[in-house]
Coordinates of C-alpha atoms and ligand atoms in Angstrom, one line a residue:
X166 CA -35.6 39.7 -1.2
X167 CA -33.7 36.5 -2.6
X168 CA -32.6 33.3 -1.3
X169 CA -29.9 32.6 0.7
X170 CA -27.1 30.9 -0.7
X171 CA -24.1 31.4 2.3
X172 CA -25.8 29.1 4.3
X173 CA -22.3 27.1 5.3
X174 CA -19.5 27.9 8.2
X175 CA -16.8 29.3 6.8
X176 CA -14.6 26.7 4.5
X177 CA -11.4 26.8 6.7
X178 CA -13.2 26.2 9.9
X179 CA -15.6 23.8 8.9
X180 CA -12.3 21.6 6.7
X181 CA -10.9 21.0 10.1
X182 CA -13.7 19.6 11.9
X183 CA -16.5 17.1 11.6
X184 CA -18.9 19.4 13.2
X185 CA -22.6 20.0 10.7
X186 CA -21.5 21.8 7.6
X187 CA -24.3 24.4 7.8
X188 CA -24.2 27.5 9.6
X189 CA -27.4 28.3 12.0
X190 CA -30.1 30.9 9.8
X191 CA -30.1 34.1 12.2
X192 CA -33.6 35.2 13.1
X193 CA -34.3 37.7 10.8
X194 CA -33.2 35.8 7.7
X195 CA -35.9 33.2 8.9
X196 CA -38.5 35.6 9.2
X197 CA -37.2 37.5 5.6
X198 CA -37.0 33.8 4.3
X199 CA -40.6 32.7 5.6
X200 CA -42.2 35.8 4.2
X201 CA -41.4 34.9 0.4
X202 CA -43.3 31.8 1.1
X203 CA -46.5 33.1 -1.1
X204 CA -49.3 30.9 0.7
X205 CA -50.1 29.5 -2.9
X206 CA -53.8 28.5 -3.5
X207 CA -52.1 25.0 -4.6
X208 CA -49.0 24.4 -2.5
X209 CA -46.8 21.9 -4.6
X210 CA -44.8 21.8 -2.5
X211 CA -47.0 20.0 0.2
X212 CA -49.3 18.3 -2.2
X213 CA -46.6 17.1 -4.4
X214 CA -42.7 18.0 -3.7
X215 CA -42.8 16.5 0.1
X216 CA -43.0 12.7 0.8
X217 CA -44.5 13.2 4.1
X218 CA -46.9 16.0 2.5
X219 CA -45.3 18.2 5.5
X220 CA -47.5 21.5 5.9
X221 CA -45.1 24.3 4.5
X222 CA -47.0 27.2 3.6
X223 CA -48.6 27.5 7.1
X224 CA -45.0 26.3 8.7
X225 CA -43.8 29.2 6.7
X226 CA -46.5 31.5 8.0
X227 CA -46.1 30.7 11.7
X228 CA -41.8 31.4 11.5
X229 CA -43.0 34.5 9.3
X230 CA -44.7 35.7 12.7
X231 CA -42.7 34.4 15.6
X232 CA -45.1 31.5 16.2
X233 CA -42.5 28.8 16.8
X234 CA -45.1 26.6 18.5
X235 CA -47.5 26.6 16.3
X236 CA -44.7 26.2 13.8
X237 CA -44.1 22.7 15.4
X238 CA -47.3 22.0 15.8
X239 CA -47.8 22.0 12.1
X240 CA -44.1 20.5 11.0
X241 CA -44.6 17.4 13.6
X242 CA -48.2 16.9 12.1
X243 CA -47.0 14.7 9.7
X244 CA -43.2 14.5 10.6
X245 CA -42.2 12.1 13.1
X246 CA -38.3 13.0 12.5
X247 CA -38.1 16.5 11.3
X248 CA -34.2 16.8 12.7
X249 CA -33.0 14.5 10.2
X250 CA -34.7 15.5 6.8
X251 CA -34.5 19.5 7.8
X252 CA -30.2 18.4 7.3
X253 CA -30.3 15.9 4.6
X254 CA -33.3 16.1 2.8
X255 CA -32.4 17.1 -0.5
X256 CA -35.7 19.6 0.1
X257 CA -38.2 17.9 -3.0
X258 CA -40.3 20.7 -1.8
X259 CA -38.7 23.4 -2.5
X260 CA -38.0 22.4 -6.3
X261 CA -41.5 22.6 -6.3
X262 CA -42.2 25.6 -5.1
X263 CA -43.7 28.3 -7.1
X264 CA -41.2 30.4 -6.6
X265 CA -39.3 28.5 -8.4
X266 CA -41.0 29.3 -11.3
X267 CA -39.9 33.0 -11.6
X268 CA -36.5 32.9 -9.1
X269 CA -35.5 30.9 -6.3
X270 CA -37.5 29.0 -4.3
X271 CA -38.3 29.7 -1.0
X272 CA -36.1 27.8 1.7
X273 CA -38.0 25.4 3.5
X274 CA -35.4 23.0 4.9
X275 CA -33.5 26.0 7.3
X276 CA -36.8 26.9 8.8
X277 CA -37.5 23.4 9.5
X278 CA -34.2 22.8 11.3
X279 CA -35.0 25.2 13.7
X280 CA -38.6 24.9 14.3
X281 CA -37.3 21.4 16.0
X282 CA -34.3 22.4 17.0
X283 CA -36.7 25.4 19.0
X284 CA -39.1 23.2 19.8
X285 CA -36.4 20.4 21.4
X286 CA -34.9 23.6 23.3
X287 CA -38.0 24.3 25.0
X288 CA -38.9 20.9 26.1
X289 CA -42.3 20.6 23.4
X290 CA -41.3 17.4 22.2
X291 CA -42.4 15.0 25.1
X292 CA -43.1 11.1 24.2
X293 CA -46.6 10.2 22.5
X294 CA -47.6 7.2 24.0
X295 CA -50.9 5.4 22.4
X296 CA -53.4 6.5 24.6
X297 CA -54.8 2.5 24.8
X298 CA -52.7 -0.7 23.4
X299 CA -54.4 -2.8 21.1
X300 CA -53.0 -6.1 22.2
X301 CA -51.4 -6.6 18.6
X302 CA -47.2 -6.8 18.8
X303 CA -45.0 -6.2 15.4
X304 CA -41.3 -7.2 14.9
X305 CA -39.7 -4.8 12.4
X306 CA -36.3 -5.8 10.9
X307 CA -34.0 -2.7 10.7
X308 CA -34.1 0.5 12.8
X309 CA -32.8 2.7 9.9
X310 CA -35.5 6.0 8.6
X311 CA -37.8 3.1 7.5
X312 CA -37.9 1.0 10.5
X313 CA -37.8 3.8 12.8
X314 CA -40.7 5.5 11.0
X315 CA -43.2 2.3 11.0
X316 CA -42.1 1.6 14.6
X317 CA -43.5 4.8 15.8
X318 CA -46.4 5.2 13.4
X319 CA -47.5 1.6 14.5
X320 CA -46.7 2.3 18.4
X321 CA -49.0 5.5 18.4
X322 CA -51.6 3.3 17.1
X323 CA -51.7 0.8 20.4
X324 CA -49.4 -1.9 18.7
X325 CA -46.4 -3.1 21.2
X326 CA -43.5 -2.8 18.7
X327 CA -39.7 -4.5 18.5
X328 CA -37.4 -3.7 16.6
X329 CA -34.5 -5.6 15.5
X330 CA -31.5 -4.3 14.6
X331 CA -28.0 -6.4 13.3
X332 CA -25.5 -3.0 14.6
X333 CA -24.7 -1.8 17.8
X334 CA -26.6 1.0 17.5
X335 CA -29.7 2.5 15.4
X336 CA -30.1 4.7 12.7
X337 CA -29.1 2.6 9.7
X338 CA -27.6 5.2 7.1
X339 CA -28.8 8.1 8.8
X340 CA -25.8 6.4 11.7
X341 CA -23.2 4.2 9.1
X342 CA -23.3 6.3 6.0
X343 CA -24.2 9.8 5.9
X344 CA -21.2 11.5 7.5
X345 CA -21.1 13.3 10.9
X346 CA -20.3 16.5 8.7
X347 CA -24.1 16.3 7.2
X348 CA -25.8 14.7 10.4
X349 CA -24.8 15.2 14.0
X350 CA -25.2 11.0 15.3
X351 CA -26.2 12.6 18.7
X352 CA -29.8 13.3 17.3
X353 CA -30.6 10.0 16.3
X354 CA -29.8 9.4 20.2
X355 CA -31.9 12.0 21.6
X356 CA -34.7 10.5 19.1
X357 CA -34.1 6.9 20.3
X358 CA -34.4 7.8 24.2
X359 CA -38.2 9.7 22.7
X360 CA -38.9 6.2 21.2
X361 CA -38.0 4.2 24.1
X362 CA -40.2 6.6 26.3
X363 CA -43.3 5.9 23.7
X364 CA -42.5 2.5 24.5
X365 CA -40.8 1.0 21.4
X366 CA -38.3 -1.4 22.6
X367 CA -34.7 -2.0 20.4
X368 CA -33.2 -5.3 19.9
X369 CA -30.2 -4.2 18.6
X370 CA -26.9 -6.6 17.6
X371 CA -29.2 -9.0 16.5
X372 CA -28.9 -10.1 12.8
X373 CA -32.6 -11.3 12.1
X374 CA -31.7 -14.5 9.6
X375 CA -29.1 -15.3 11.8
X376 CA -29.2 -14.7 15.3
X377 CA -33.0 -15.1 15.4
X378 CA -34.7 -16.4 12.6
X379 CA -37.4 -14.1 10.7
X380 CA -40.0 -17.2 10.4
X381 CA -40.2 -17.1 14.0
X382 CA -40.6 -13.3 14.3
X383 CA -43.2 -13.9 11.6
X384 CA -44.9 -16.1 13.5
X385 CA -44.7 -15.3 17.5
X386 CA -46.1 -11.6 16.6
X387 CA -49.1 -10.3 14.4
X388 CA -47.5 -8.8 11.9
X389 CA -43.9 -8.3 10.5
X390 CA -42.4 -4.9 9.1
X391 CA -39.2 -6.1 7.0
X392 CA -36.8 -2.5 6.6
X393 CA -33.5 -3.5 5.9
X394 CA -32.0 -1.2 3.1
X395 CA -30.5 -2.0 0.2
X396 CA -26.9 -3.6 1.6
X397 CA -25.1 -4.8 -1.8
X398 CA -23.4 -2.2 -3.1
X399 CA -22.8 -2.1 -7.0
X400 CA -19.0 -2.8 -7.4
X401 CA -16.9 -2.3 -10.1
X402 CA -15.0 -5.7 -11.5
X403 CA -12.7 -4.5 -14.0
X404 CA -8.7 -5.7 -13.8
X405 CA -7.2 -4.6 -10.5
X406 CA -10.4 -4.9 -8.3
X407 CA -8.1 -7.2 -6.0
X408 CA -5.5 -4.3 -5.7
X409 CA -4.9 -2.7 -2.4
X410 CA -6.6 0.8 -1.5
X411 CA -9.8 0.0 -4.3
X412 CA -12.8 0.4 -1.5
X413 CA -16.3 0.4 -1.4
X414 CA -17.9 3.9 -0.8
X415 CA -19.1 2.7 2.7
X416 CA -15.9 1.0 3.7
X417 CA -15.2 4.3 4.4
X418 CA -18.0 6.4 5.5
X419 CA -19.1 3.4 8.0
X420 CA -15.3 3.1 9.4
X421 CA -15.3 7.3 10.0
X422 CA -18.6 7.4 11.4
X423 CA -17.9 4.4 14.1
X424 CA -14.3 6.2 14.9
X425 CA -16.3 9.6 15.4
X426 CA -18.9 7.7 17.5
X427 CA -16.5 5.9 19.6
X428 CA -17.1 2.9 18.4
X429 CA -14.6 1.9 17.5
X430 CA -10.7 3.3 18.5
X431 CA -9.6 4.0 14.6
X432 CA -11.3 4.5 11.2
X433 CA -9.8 1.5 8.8
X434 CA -9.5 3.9 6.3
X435 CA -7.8 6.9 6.3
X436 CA -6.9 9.3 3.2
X437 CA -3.9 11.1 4.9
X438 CA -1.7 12.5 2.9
X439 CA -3.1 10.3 -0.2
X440 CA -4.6 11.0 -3.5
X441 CA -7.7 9.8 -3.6
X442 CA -10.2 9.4 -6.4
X443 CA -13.9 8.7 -6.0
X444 CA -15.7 6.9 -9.0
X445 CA -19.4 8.1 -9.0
X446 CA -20.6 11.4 -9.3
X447 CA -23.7 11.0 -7.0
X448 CA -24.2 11.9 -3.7
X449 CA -22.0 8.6 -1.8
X450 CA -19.2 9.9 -3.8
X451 CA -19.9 13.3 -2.7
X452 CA -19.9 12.1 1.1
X453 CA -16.4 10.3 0.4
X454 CA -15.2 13.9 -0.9
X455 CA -16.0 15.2 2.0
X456 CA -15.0 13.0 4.5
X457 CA -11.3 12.4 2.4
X458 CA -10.8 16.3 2.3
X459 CA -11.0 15.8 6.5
X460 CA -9.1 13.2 7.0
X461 CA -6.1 15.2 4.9
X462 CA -6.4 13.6 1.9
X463 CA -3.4 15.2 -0.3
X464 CA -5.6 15.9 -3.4
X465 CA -9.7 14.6 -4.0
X466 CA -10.6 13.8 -7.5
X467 CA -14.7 12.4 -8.4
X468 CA -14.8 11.2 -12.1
X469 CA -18.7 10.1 -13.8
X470 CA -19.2 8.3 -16.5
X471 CA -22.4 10.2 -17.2
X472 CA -22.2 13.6 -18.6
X473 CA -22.0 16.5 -16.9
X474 CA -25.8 17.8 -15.9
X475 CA -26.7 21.3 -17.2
X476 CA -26.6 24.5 -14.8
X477 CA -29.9 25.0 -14.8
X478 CA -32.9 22.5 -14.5
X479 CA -33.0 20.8 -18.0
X480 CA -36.3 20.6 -20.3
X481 CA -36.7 16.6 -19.5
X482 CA -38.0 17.4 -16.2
X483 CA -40.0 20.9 -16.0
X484 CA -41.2 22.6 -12.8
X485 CA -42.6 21.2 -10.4
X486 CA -40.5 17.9 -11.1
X487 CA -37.4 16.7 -9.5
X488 CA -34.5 18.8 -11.6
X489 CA -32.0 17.3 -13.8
X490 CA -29.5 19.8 -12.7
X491 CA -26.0 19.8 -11.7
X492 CA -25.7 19.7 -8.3
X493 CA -22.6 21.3 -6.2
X494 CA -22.4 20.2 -2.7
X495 CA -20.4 21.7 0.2
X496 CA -18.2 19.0 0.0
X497 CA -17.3 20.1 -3.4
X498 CA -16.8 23.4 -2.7
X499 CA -14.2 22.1 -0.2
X500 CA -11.7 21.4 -2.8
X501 CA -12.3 18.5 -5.6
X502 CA -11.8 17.9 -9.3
X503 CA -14.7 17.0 -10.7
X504 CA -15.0 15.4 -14.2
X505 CA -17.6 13.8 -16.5
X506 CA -17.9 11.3 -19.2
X507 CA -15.5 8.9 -18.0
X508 CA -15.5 5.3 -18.2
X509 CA -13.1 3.5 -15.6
X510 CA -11.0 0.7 -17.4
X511 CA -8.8 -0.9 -15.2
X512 CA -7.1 -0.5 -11.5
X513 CA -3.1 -0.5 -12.0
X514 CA -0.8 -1.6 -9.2
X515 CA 2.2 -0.1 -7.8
X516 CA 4.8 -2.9 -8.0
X517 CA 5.1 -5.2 -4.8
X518 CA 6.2 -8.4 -3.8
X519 CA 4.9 -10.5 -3.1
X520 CA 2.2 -9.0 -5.5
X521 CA -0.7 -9.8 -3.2
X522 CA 0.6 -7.0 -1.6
X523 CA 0.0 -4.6 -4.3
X524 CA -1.4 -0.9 -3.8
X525 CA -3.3 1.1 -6.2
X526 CA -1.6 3.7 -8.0
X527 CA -4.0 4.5 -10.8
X528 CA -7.2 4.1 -12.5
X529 CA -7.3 3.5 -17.2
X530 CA -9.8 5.9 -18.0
X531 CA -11.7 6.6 -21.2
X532 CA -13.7 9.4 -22.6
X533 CA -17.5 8.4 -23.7
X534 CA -19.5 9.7 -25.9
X535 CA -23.0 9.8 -24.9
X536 CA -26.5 9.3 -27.5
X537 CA -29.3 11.5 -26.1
X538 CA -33.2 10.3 -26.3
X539 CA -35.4 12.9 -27.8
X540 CA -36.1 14.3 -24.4
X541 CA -32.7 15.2 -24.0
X542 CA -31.7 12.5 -21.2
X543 CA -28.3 10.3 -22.0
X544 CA -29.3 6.9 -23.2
X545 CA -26.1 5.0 -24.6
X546 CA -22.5 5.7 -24.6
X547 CA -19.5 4.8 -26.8
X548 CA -15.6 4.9 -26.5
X549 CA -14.0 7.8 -27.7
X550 CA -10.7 6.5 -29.7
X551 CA -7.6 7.4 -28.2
X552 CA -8.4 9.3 -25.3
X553 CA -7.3 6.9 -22.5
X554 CA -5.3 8.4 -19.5
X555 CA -4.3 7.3 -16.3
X556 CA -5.5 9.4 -13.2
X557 CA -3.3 8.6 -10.5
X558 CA -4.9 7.7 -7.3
X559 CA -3.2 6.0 -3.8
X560 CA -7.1 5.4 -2.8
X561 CA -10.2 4.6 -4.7
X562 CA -13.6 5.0 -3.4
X563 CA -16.4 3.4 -5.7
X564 CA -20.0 4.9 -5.0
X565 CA -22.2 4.2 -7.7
X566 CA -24.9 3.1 -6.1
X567 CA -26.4 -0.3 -4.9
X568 CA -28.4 -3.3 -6.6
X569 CA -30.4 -4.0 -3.9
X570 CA -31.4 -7.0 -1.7
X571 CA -29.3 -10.1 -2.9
X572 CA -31.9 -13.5 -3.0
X573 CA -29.4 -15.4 -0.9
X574 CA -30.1 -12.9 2.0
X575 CA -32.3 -15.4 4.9
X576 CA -34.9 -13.2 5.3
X577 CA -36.2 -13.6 2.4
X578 CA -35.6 -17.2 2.1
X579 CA -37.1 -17.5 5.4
X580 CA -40.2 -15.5 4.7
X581 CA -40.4 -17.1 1.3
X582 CA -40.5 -13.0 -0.5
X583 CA -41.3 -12.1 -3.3
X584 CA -38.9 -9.8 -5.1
X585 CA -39.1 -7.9 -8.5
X586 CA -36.6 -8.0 -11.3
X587 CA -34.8 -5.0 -9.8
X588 CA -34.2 -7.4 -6.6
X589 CA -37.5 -5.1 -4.5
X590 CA -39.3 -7.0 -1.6
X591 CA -42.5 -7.7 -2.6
X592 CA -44.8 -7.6 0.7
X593 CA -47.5 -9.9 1.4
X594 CA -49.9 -8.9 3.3
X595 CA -52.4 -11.5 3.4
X596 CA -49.9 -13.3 5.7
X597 CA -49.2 -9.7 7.7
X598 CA -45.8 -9.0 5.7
X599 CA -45.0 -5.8 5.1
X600 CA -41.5 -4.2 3.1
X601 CA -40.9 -0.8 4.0
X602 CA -38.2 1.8 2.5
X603 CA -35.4 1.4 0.4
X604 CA -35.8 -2.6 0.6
X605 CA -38.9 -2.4 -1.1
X606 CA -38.6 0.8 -3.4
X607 CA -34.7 0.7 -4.8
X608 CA -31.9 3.1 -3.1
X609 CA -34.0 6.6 -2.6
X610 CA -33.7 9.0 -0.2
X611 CA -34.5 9.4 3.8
X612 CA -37.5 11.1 3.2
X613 CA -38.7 8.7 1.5
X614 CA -38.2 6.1 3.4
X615 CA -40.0 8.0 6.1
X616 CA -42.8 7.9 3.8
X617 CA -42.8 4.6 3.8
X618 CA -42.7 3.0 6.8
X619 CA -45.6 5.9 7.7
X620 CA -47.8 4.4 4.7
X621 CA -48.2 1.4 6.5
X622 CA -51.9 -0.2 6.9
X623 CA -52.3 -3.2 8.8
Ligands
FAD2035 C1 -23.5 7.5 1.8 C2 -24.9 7.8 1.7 C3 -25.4 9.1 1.9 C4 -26.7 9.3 1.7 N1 -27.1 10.6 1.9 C5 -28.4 10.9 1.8 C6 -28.8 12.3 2.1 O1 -28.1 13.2 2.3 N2 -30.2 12.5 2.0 C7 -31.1 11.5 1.8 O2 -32.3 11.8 1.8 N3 -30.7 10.3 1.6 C8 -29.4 9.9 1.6 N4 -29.0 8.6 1.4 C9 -30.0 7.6 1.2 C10 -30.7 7.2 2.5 O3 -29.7 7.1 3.5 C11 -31.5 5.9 2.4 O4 -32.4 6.1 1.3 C12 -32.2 5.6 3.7 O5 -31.4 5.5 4.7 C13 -33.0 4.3 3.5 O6 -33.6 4.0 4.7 P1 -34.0 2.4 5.1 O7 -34.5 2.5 6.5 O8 -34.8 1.9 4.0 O9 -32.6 1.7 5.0 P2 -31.2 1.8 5.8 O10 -31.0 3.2 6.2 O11 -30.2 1.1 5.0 O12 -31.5 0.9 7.1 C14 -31.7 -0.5 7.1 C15 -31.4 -1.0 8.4 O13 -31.7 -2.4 8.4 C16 -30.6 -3.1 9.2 N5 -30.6 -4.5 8.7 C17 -30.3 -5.0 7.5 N6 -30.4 -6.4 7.5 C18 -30.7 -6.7 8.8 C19 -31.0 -8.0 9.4 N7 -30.9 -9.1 8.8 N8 -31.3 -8.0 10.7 C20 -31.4 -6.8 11.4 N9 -31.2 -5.6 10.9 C21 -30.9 -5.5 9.6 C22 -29.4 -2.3 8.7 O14 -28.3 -2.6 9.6 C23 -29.9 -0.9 8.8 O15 -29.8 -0.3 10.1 C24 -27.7 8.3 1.5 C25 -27.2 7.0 1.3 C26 -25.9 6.7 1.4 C27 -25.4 5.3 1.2

């Protein structure tokens, strides 16, 4: 029995809609999937693949034998938000899993989905009020995976919780940048209206620095949880930056995702009939493939300046670790050039006057060389001579990741914060300040985050 790899709707359909990429696992692929699980003696992948040490081998077990409730009582043990990761996670335990070792690993993430998505259909998940409050309130700033996940960790435990949010709605990038295509923005309602019922309450349109100031949510509750991403993007100033059409990655995603959720009556952005090209070759970029290849783009293009990854998992990082692997996502499969070792040079601009007015036609590119440390990971790159080239482009999305949380943001002049050298909250907990998530760890993933606002000891 092997893994599953058609695990998408087909390509044409899914091109012309935003609906989840993924097609639903029937039942007996579940129960054939389950049953490779092995029920290892040491289970990386709880121990040390899953952030929220979720309890796979005896999830496995329960799908393996029909057992869906006690298949949610075991995935909601430890996993407040099981319909998000089980879509986006990137699945850290299943590069763990022994299985791994000899062939594929076993898939985790599938049978997740639908253990919640059974257990939603059959009315088992019901609000978990604390049985007693404690008479202890918490502000937390941001309602995206981090905020979310401390508000209802700290709510179970008898604290009354608020949580202030600077959008219209919740979810942070689970709502403004992973596309509608990965994440239905319905579930992050149906979990909000759980919440509420718990009795977490949502301040939401309410930029904390501004609108209310984080000194005085600091001091009018016990304790403060500060969970507010990483919002500066890393952007790209080379000649052109200024030319019409060069976008940050989110410019877009954000603009789609509000348009799809109605709030607002048009994306900004839209790739229609345009050549686009997307510098960064990570998982943003990816999400701008995707999104582009809806909205009709005329051809996609995703350019790296790293080198391309190697099929398999490379030697640097050895089972059960994280693999250094090229990764292909539905997105790509969708129809997208892809190219590596490229460093971007300059934006050029289609004539117009006045020039203000100019549009992007292109991006100077160059070919790099990289210098490999002994482990085999790329350390330093150099120009190759004479291979510069323009790729024509009408749009340019940059995702290349973000720097994280700018000093001159209030909250942490407000709270007086500490932050490292890679711009990381620092909490302080001796005045009841905690940093949860992304703010506090660098751009990671969801799961992650999850972990970390779940962590929390006050
Ligand atoms: C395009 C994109 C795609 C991604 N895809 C995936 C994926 O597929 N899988 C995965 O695991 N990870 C993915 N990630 C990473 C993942 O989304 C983040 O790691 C995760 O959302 C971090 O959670 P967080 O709660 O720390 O921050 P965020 O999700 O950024 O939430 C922070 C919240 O704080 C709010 N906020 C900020 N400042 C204030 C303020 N002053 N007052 C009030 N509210 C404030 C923000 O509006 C936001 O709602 C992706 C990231 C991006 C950008």
């Amino acid at each position: 029995m092997k893994r599953i790899h058609d695990i998408y709707r087909p390509m044409e359909e899914r091109k012309g809609d935003w609906n989840e990429v993924e097609r639903p696992l029937t039942d007996d692929e579940l129960k054939e999937q389950t049953s490779r699980c092995m029920n290892c003696g040491q289970p990386f992948c709880h121990a040390f693949g899953c952030p929220l040490g979720n309890l796979v081998p005896d999830q496995n077990r329960a799908v393996a034998q029909g057992d869906w409730k006690r298949a949610y009582a075991l995935l909601s043990a430890n996993s407040d938000f099981p319909e998000f990761t089980s879509r986006i996670c990137p699945a850290l335990c299943e590069a763990s899993c022994v299985h791994g070792l000899d062939e594929e690993a076993v898939m985790v993430r599938q049978s997740e989905k639908r253990i919640i998505e059974t257990a939603f259909a059959n009315g088992w998940v019901v609000p978990r009020p604390p049985e007693k409050e404690n008479g202890r309130s918490v502000a937390v700033i941001g309602a995206g995976p981090a905020g979310l996940s401390a508000a209802v960790t700290l709510r179970r435990r008898g604290f009354a919780v608020t949580v202030y949010e600077r959008r219209k709605n919740i979810g942070g990038l689970l709502r403004y940048g992973i596309p509608c295509f990965k994440l239905d923005k319905a579930l992050i309602e149906r979990r909000r209206k759980i919440l509420e019922a718990e009795g977490v309450k949502f301040v939401t349109d309410c930029e904390v620095g501004k609108d209310v100031s984080a000194e005085w949510l600091a001091r009018e509750n016990d304790a403060l949880v500060v969970a507010i991403g990483t919002p500066a993007a890393r952007d790209l100033r080379i000649p052109g930056r200024e030319l019409k059409g060069v976008h940050l990655a989110l410019e877009l995603l954000e603009g789609q995702n509000r348009f799809l959720t109605g709030e607002i009556p048009e994306a900004p952005i839209s790739a229609k009939g345009k050549k686009v090209l997307v510098i960064g070759g990570g998982d943003t970029g990816s999400d701008c493939v995707g999104t582009s290849i809806r909205q009709g783009a005329k051809s996609v293009a995703q350019i790296e300046i790293m080198p391309k990854p190697p099929d398999e998992r490379d030697a640097s990082t050895p089972w059960p670790l994280w693999p250094y692997m090229l990764r292909t996502s539905s997105s790509h499969k969708e129809g997208c050039v892809r190219r590596w070792n490229l460093n971007s040079l300059r934006f050029i601009g289609r004539d117009a006057v006045p020039p203000a007015s100019a549009c992007v036609s292109g991006v100077e590119v160059e070919t790099v060389e990289w210098e490999f440390s002994p482990e085999g990971r790329p350390m330093k790159f150099k120009s190759v001579p004479n291979t510069k080239e323009i790729i024509e482009a009408d749009l340019v999305f940059l995702a290349m990741g973000f720097t994280g949380v700018p000093a001159e943001n209030p909250i942490v002049s407000q709270l007086k914060l500490g932050q490292t050298t890679r711009t990381a909250l620092v909490a302080d907990p001796g005045r009841n300040i905690f940093c949860v998530g992304d703010c506090a760890s660098g751009a990671s993933l969801v799961v992650r985050a999850l972990a970390s606002g779940k962590s929390l000891q006050m």
